[in-house]
Structures are given as C-alpha cells and as structure tokens.
XYZ file of C-alpha atoms in Angstrom:
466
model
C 0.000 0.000 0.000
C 1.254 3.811 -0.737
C 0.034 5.122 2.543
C 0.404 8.690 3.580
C 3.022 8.245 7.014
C 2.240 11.328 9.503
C 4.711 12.769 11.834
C 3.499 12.743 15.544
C 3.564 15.984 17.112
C 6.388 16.585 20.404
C 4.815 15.426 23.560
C 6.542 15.818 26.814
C 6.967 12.742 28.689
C 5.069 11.530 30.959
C 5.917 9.606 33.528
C 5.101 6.069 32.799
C 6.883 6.667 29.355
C 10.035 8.395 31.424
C 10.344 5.031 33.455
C 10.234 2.824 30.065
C 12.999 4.543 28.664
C 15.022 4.342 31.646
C 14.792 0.551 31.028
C 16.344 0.814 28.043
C 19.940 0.658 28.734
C 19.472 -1.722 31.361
C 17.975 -4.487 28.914
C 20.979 -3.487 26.458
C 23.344 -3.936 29.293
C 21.897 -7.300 29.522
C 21.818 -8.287 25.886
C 25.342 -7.071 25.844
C 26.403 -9.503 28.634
C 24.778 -12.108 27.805
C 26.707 -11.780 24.397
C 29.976 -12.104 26.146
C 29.093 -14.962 27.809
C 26.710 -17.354 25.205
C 28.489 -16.179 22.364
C 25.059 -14.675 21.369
C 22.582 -12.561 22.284
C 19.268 -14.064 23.216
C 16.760 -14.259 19.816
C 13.727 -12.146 20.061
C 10.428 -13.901 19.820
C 9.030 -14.144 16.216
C 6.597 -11.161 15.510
C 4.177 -13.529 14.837
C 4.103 -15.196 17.851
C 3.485 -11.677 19.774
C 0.690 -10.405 17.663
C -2.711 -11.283 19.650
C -5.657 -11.458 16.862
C -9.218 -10.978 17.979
C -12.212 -10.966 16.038
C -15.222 -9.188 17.428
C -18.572 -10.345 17.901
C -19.638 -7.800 14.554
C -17.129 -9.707 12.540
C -14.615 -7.125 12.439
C -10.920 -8.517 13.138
C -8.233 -6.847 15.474
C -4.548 -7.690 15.207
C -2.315 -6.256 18.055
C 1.266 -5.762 18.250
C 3.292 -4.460 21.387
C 6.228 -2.875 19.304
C 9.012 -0.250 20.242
C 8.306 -0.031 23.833
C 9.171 3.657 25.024
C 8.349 5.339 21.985
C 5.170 6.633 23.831
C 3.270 5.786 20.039
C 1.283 3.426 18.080
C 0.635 3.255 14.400
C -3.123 2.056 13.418
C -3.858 0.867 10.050
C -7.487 0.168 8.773
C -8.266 -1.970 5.970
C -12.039 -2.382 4.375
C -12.834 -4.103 1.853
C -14.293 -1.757 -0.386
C -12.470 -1.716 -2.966
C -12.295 -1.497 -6.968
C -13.573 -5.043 -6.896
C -16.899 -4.223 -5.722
C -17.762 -1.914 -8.095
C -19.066 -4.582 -10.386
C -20.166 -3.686 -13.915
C -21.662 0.334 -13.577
C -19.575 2.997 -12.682
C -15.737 3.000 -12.476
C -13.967 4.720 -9.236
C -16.942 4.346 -7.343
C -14.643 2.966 -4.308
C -12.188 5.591 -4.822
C -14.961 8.075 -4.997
C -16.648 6.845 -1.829
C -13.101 6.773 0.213
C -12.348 10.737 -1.322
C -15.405 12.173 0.363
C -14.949 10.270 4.103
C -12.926 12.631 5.410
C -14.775 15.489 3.572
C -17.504 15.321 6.425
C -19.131 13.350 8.766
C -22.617 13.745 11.187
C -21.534 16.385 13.593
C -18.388 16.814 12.009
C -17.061 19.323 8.999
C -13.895 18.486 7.449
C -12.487 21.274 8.915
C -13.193 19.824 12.542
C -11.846 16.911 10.979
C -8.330 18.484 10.060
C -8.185 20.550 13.464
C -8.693 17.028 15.438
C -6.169 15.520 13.969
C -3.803 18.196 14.222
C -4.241 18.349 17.832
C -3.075 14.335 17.783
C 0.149 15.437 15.550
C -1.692 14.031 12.468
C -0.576 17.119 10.369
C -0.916 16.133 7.105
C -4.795 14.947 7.118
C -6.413 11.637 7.169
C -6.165 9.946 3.517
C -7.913 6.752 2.237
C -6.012 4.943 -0.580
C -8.228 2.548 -2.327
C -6.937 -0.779 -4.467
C -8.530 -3.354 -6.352
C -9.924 -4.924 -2.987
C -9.536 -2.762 0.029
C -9.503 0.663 1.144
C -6.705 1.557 3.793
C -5.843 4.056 6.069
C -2.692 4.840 8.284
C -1.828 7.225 11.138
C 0.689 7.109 13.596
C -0.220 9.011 17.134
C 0.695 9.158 20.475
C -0.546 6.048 22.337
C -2.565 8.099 25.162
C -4.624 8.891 22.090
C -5.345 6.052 20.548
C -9.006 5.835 21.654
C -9.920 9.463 21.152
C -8.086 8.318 17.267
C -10.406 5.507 17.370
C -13.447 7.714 17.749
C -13.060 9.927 15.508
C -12.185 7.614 12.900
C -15.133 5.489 13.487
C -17.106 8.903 13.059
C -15.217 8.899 9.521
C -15.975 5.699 8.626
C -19.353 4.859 9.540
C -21.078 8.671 9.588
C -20.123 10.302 6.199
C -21.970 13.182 5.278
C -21.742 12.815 1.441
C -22.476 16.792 0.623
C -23.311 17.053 -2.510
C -21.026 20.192 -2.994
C -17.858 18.401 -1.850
C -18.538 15.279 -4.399
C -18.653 17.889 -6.886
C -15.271 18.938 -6.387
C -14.139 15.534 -5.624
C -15.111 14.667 -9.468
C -13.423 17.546 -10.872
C -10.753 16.203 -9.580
C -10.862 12.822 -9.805
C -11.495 14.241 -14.132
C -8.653 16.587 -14.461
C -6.596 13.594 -13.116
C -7.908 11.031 -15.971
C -7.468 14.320 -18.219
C -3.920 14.403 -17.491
C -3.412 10.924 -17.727
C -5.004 11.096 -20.904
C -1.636 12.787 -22.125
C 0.877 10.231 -21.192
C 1.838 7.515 -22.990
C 2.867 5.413 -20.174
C -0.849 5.974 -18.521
C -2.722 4.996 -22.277
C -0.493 2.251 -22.789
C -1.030 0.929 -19.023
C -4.963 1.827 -19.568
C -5.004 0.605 -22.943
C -3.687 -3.231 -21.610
C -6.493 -3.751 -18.867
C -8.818 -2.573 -21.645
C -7.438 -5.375 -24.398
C -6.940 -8.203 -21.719
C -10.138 -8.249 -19.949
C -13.841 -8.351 -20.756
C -16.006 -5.587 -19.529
C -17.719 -6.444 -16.281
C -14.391 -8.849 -15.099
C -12.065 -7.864 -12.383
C -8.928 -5.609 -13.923
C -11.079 -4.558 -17.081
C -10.475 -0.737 -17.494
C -12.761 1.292 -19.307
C -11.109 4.444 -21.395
C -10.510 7.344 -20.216
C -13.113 9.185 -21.355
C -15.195 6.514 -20.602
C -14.188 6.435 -16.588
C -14.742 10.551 -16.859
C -18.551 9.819 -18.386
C -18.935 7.390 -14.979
C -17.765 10.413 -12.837
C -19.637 12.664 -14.346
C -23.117 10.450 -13.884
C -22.357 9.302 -10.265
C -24.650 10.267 -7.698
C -25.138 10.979 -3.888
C -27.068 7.785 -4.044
C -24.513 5.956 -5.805
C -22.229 6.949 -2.353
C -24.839 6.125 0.086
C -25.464 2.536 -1.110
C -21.617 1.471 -2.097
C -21.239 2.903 1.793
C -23.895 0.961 3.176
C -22.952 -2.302 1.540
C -18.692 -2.678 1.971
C -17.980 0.003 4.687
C -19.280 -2.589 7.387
C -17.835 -4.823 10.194
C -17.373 -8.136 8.896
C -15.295 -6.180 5.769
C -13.154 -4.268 8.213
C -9.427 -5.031 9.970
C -7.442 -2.902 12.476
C -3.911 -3.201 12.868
C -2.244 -1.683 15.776
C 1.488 -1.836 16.840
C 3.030 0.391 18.538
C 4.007 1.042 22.766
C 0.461 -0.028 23.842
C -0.627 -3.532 25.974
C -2.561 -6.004 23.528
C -5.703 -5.883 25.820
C -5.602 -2.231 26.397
C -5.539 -2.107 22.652
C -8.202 -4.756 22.341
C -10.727 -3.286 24.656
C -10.260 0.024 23.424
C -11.331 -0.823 19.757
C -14.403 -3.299 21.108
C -15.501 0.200 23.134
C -15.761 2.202 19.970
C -16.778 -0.569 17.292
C -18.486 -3.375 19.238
C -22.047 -2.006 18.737
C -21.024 -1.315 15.050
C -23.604 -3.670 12.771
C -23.875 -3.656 8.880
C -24.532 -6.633 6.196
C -21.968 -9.696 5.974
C -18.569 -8.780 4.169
C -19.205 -10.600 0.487
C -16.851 -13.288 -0.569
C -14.118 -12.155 -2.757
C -14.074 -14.700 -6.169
C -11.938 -13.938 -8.882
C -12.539 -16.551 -11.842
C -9.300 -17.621 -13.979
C -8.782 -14.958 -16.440
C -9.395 -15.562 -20.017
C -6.131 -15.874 -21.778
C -5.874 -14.632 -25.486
C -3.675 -14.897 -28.084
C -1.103 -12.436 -29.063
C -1.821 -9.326 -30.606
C -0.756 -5.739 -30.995
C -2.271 -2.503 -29.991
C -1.513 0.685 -31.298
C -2.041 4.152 -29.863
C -1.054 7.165 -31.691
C 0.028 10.299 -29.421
C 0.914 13.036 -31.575
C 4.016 15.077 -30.824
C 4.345 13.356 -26.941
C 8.123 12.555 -26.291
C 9.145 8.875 -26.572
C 7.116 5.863 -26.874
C 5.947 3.638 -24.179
C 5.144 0.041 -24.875
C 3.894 -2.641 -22.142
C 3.485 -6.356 -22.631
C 1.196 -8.648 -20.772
C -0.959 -11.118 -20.040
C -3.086 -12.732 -17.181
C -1.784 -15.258 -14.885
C -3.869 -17.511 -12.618
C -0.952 -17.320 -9.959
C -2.037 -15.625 -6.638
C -0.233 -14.833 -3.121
C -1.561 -18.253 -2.007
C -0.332 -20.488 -4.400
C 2.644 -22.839 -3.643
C 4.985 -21.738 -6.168
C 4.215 -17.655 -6.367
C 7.549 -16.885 -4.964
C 9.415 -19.016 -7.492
C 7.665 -17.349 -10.110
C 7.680 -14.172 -8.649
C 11.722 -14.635 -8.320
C 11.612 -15.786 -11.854
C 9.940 -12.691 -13.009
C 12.481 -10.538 -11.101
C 15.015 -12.111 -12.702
C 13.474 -11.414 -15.579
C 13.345 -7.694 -15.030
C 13.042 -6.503 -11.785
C 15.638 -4.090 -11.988
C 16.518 -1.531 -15.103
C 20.321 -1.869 -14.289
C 20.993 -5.743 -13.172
C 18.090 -7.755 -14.665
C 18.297 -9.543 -17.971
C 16.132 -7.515 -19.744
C 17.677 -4.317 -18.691
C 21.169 -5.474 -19.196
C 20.468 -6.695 -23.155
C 18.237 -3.590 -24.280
C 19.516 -1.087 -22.246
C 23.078 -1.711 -21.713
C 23.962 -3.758 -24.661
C 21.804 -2.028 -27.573
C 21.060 0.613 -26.188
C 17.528 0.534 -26.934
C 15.249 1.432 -24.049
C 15.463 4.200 -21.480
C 14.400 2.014 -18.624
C 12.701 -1.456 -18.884
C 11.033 -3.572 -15.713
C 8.508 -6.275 -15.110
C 5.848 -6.687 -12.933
C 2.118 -7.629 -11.851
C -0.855 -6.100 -11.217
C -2.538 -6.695 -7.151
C -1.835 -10.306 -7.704
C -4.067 -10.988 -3.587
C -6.682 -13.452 -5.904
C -5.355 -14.412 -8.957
C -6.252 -12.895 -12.477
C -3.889 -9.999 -12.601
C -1.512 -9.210 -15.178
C 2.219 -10.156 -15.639
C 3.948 -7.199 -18.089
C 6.999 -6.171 -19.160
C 6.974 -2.264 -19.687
C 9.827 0.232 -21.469
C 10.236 3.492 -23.020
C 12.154 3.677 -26.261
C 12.748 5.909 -29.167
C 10.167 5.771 -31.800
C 12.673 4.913 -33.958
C 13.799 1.985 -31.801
C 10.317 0.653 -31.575
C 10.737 -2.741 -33.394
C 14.325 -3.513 -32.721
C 13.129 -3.321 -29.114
C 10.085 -5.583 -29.612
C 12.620 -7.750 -31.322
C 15.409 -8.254 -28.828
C 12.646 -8.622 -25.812
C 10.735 -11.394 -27.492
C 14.106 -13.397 -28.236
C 14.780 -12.426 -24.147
C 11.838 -13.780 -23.301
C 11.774 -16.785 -24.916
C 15.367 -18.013 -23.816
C 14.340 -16.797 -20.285
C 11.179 -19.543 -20.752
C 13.158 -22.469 -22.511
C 16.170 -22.449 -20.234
C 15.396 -20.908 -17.009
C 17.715 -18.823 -14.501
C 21.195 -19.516 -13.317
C 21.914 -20.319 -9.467
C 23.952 -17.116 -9.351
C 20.663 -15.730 -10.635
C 18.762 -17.079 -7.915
C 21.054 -16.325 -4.814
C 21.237 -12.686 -6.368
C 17.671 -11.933 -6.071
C 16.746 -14.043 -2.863
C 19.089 -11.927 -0.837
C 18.155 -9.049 -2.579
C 14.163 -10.270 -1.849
C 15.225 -10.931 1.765
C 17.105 -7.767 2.344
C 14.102 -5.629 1.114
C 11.770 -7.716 3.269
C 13.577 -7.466 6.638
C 14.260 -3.506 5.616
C 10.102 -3.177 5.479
C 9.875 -4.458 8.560
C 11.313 -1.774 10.566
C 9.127 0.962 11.189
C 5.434 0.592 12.940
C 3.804 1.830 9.646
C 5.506 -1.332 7.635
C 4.851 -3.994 10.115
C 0.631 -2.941 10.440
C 0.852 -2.844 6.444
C 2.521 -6.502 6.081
C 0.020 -8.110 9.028
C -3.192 -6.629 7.569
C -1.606 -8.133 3.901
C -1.554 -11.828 5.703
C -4.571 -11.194 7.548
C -6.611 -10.086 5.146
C -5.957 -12.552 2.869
C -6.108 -15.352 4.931
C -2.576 -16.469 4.824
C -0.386 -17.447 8.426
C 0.967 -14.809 9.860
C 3.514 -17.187 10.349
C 4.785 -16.512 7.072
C 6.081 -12.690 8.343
C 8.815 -14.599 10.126
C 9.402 -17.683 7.787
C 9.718 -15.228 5.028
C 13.370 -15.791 4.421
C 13.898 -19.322 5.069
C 11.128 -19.948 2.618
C 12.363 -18.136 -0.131
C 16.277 -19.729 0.894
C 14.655 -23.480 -0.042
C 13.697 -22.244 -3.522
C 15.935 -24.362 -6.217
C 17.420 -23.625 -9.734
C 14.622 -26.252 -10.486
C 11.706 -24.745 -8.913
C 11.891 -21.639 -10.342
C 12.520 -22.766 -13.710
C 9.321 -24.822 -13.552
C 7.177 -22.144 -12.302
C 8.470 -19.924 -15.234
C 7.261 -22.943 -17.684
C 3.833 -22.887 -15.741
C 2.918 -19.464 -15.706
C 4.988 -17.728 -18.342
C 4.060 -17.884 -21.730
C 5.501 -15.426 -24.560
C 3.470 -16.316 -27.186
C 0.110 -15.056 -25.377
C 1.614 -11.474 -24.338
C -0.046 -8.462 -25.931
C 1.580 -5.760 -27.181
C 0.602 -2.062 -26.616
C 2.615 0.801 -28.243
C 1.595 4.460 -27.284
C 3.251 7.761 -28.533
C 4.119 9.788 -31.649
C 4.290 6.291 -33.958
C-alpha cells in the first residue's frame, strides 16, 4: 500500500513513558552480557508469535502488536474491503470516490473539525484513504494516550459520512482533471489501454477508457455513495492493525468500546474466476508530438499470493526484469543495444489471482521494433532455459534484504500483518519469510516460469508519436 506516514507531534513525557525509557539501557546492558558470555545474544520472539488477533462479535478482526516499547506511540492501520472489486459492472472509481469524500464530512463533524482534530493528535498532514482493487486503507501514527480518542473519531469517519453534494462535486473535478492528465501520457494509455485489451467488460482488472471512466464520474450520484457505503464500509469487511508502545488488551478493549455495537450486512466473498487468456496481438495508440514511446506487454496469470509456487515465479519474473540496471532484460536492451530508457517487469494486485504479468519500457520511436525484437528473443530463452543459481542467490538476498528492511518501522509492520490477515494467509509466514524463499531451487523456479509464463500469449501495446 502507498500510505500517507504522519509525523506525531512533540509530547513531553510523561511519567510512565520516562520510566520505560530508563529501562532501556538496562535491557541493552543485559543483551550485551549475555553476548559475552553465550556467544550470542538471546533471539527475540518471532513477531508472529506476539501479535494477539481478535475478532469481534460484529465480525470485524483486530490484530495487536506491542512494538518499540518507550516510543510513547502506536501506528493504526485500517483496511475495508471496499475496494475497486466491488464496483461490479456500472460505474468505475466508485470505491475511490466513496473513500475521497470520508474525510470530507461526517454527522456532527465538517472536514475542517476533521483536520483541526487531527492536528491536535500530531496528524498534520490529514487523514487519507487509498483505495486498491480490494480494500480501502488508512494509516496514522499518534501518540498512544490517544489512541481511543483516534479511534473515535475515525469510526465517526468511517461509519457517519456526510456525502455533501457540494464536496462530491469537487471531488469529481478532480478525480477528471486527473484522468485528463493521464489522458496525455503515454505510459498511462499504454497501461490503460492493456487492462482494456486483456479483460472483458464487467471482469475484475477490465479498465474502461478514459473518457469513458470521466462519463462514470460525471453520472455518479449521492445515491450511488450512500449505497456502495452501506454495503462494503461494514464490520465483517473491516481489519485494524495496531502496533506500537500499547498492551494487547488495552488495545483490544479500546477498539471493542468504539466498534463493538457497530452492525452492517456480511462482508461478500471475494471470487476472482481464472482470467481468459488470449492470443497475441498488438495494440496501437497514436500520441501526436508526446516525447518517446511507451510500450507494455502482458498477459493474465492464474498465480495468486496463495499459491505454492508464487515466490518461485515471482523470483523468476524478477530475474526477468526486476531491476533496469541488473536484470536480464535491462542489461540486453539497455546496456547492450542501447535501446530502451528504462525497462522492468511486474504484476498487477496479484491478492486473488487474475492480474496481469507485463513487461513495460520506453524507447525511441525509432527503436520501436528492434526493441520488440530483442525482448521477445529475451523472453523466450528466459522460458526455454530458465535462470542460473547465481541468478537465484542474487535476487533471494536481494528479496530478503528488502523484506527485513520493510519491517522496521510501525507503519511497515501494520501494512505486512493486515496483507496476511486479510488474505487469509499465516501470519507465520512474516517470520518464515526468508527461510522460505532460501529453499527455492534452480529447479523450482525454472518450472514455475514454464507454468505461468508464456511469450506467445503477451499483448503488445505501443503508445506515442508512432
């Protein structure tokens, strides 16, 4: 998730929080010692075996995590399910429509109140719902002796929006000049342009045009808001992750004060059928006088975050082009023909299944087809003969390294438990992260590439002054 991290204000300390830092050399002192002695220092408990998980009578689930103890602060991450998904087959950017106009004005409360509240907690920088294919997040970071005013406000947010018809005006205008903007860039109508060729109107990823989504904004309704709200935006749907300097019960009983009584329909079982695979084609969009060319190639994959072999493929596919500079597509167009400006692979919100695997670059229009050229012969060696193990020990540590570096602030360890949580998966995996990726074989990857990757089905889209 790209979350919006806020900046708590300065709080003096109070006492309690004066006598936890005072600990603090004392248990390094200790760790220290016991180092000289053992030869190690004592390993922390996993941080999945010290997150407590509750799920309230309502439905709604609660995942706790006593974190940084001293720090005096907590970050709390929401996650509802009310995403892009649930749009179904009428108007585009309802979700992110809906999530726009929550903090825009509640019951009792103007946004300005709103903003003022928050900046009393040290939440300068507003209160911002991001909204993906399936769920709608939030993140704040405050001081932990305000976690349950936090709580109450946000549930205000949440569960009381005000939906003035004035502010959705605005919020359209902008949510238009943004698709009018994006309108203008290749890399946008080429990106646009894919979901539109690969998918069948109605079916998870499809994207209408541009102008098309700015026809759905301009139609959609107060009503439209009021019953997308009343069916996702409800218990069952909705997850709270806390971690921070707080005690799991405290936590716990804090959230069941504000949200216990909260009721609302059952949260709707998310089922994305295998995607329709078709044969390759190319797509051409003309973009008069725009600099450079942008092409992207893909095509949907069955593979989801659940599957037994996603990380070999996923490796596979960062071998592939994960990186402009080091990967093997990067290496060939880039540094050998000099052909591309920067070239990477990657996959749409791959939580269910369905998404997209592409491979996207920005060439020269006159380097259009010796581009095309030199990536299908990369892809197609790629397929038929697979990574090398100094390939695979490259990116696992590289994998690894980025995965233990997102674990070290409050904000990235709420995001990666609400990803496991959400989607069903042990949190277990948080902590077995590394080992699991450290079993993958030479062999296993190269038979997950087979599976899942297949060049003759990719689609071709080529947007710019061609």
């Amino acid at each position: 998730a790209d979350e919006a991290l806020e900046t708590p204000a300065p709080v003096a300390a109070k006492p309690k929080q004066e006598k936890k830092q005072a600990r603090k050399p004392a248990e390094g002192i200790l760790q220290k010692t016991l180092a000289r002695y053992t030869g190690s220092a004592p390993k922390r408990d996993s941080i999945s075996s010290r997150i407590v998980t509750r799920k309230l009578e309502n439905g709604l689930t609660v995942n706790v995590l006593k974190e940084k103890v001293g720090s005096g602060t907590v970050a709390v991450g929401v996650a509802v399910k009310a995403g892009n998904y649930f749009e179904g087959n009428d108007k585009q950017n309802l979700a992110d429509v809906v999530a726009s106009m929550l903090p825009m004005g509640s019951e009792g409360l103007s946004k300005e109140a709103l903003a003022d509240k928050l900046t009393e907690m040290g939440v300068r920088s507003g209160l911002h719902i991001h909204v993906g294919p399936y769920v709608a997040q939030a993140n704040v970071q405050v001081v932990s002796e305000d976690l349950t005013p936090f709580l109450a406000l946000l549930s205000t947010v949440l569960r009381q929006p005000a939906f003035d018809p004035a502010e959705l005006d605005k919020v359209k205008l902008e949510w238009i000049g943004r698709y009018k903007q994006e309108s203008a860039f290749p890399a946008a109508v080429a990106n646009n342009t894919l979901g539109n060729v690969l998918y069948r109107p109605g079916t998870m990823f499809y994207q209408k045009t541009h102008d098309e989504q700015m026809a759905d904004l301009t139609t959609m309704t107060v009503d439209d808001l009021v019953a997308f709200h009343g069916a996702f935006y409800t218990p069952s749907s909705t997850l709270f992750t806390i971690v921070g300097d707080v005690e799991p019960d405290d936590a716990m009983a804090q959230v069941e004060a504000v949200y216990g009584a909260w009721t609302g329909p059952q949260a709707p079982a998310i089922v994305v059928p295998p995607p329709v695979v078709q044969g390759a084609q190319t797509v051409v969009k003309k973009m008069p006088d725009k600099p450079g060319v942008q092409i992207v190639l893909g095509s949907p994959l069955a593979l989801k975050k659940s599957d037994p072999d996603f990380h070999a493929a996923l490796v596979g596919m960062r071998v592939l082009g994960g990186d402009t500079l080091t990967a093997r597509l990067g290496k060939k167009l880039r540094e050998q023909g000099g052909l591309t400006y920067g070239v990477y692979t990657g996959q749409w919100d791959n939580s269910y299944g369905g998404a997209p695997w592409y491979i996207a670059l920005s060439v020269n229009a006159t380097n259009v087809e010796p581009a095309l050229k030199m990536v299908g012969d990369i892809v197609r060696d790629f397929v038929a003969n697979g990574i090398t193990e100094a390939e695979l020990k490259t990116q696992i540590n590289n994998m690894i390294g980025g995965h233990q570096l997102g674990l070290t602030t409050m904000f990235e360890l709420a995001d990666k438990i609400a990803e496991y949580s959400a989607l069903g998966l042990s949190l277990d995996g948080i902590d077995t992260y590394a080992s699991k990726l450290r079993e993958l074989t030479v062999d296993a990857v190269n038979a997950a590439i087979k599976r899942h990757f297949d060049p003759s089905k990719l689609v071709t889209v080529i947007a710019g002054d061609v």
